[in-house]
């Protein structure tokens, strides 16, 4: 990096260490250190990797299930949430795509095959039809830049609050509205108060995800208070 470009410390976590690296100070200096084309490419690729691709994959699988009538198979394994409730672990999106394209797929030594339709033919999808479905899913998946606050390391105070919320959910505690605190109730209230944010993008209903959500909510409330005073 040129010594003429102003820099600022940027917090990064890697291999369990929180470190600070010097990066160009602000967008103008970032562009000056490279080029508008490179900055554009980096921002788009980052958002595709972190935010758009996961949403697109879910949309494609949903479209394939609707098109073929073939549900995503279970691996035969289960996982437990914090309440101890078990749920099935399904095969991956890539494995499911192979299944409906080829008629079968081997996952961890187990062969999964598609059922036959009424005519006795496998319920597969042609590559041509798949590409059409994929483009339709892409058209329906908006491109929205990944927000820094959706990927940031949560402040410790919000992490502590998130632990309390997870504990309340696990214990079935009653919230301020007189109803039990649940994952759904928290996400519903948070989403209503923080339009423009997608809770799933924060890391889901996990300690980090809830902590980021709480931090975003606090920033919103501070902004509202400031506005009320002027």
CSV table of N, CA and C in Angstrom, one decimal, residues 1 6 9 28 49 54-55 61 63 70 97 101 103 121 126 162 198 213 217 229:
chain,number,residue,atom,x,y,z
A,1,UNK,N,0.8,-1.2,0.0
A,1,UNK,CA,0.0,0.0,0.0
A,1,UNK,C,0.9,1.2,0.0
A,6,UNK,N,-3.8,7.6,3.4
A,6,UNK,CA,-4.1,7.6,4.8
A,6,UNK,C,-4.7,6.2,5.2
A,9,UNK,N,-7.0,1.8,11.6
A,9,UNK,CA,-6.9,0.4,12.1
A,9,UNK,C,-8.3,-0.2,11.9
A,28,UNK,N,-13.0,6.7,-0.3
A,28,UNK,CA,-12.2,7.4,-1.2
A,28,UNK,C,-10.7,6.9,-1.2
A,49,UNK,N,-20.8,-13.9,-1.9
A,49,UNK,CA,-20.3,-15.0,-1.1
A,49,UNK,C,-21.0,-15.1,0.3
A,54,UNK,N,-26.1,-17.9,-0.3
A,54,UNK,CA,-26.9,-18.7,0.6
A,54,UNK,C,-28.4,-18.6,0.3
A,55,UNK,N,-28.9,-17.3,0.1
A,55,UNK,CA,-30.3,-17.1,-0.2
A,55,UNK,C,-30.7,-17.7,-1.5
A,61,UNK,N,-33.3,-24.8,-4.3
A,61,UNK,CA,-33.8,-26.0,-3.7
A,61,UNK,C,-35.3,-26.0,-3.6
A,63,UNK,N,-37.4,-24.4,-5.4
A,63,UNK,CA,-38.0,-24.5,-6.8
A,63,UNK,C,-37.8,-25.9,-7.3
A,70,UNK,N,-39.8,-34.0,-5.3
A,70,UNK,CA,-38.8,-34.8,-4.5
A,70,UNK,C,-38.4,-34.0,-3.3
A,97,UNK,N,-29.0,-31.4,-5.5
A,97,UNK,CA,-28.9,-31.1,-7.0
A,97,UNK,C,-28.5,-32.3,-7.8
A,101,UNK,N,-30.8,-34.2,-10.6
A,101,UNK,CA,-30.2,-34.2,-12.0
A,101,UNK,C,-29.9,-35.6,-12.5
A,103,UNK,N,-30.7,-38.7,-10.7
A,103,UNK,CA,-31.5,-39.7,-10.2
A,103,UNK,C,-31.1,-40.4,-9.0
A,121,UNK,N,-41.3,-43.3,-14.6
A,121,UNK,CA,-40.1,-42.6,-14.9
A,121,UNK,C,-39.5,-41.9,-13.7
A,126,UNK,N,-34.3,-32.1,-16.0
A,126,UNK,CA,-33.2,-32.0,-17.1
A,126,UNK,C,-32.3,-30.8,-16.8
A,162,UNK,N,-27.3,-11.7,25.1
A,162,UNK,CA,-27.7,-12.8,24.2
A,162,UNK,C,-27.8,-14.1,25.0
A,198,UNK,N,-32.2,-8.3,7.8
A,198,UNK,CA,-32.7,-9.7,7.7
A,198,UNK,C,-32.0,-10.5,8.9
A,213,UNK,N,-28.0,-8.6,16.7
A,213,UNK,CA,-29.4,-8.0,16.6
A,213,UNK,C,-29.6,-7.0,17.7
A,217,UNK,N,-30.4,-3.0,17.2
A,217,UNK,CA,-31.6,-2.5,17.9
A,217,UNK,C,-31.2,-1.3,18.7
A,229,UNK,N,-35.2,14.7,20.3
A,229,UNK,CA,-34.7,15.8,21.1
A,229,UNK,C,-34.4,17.0,20.2
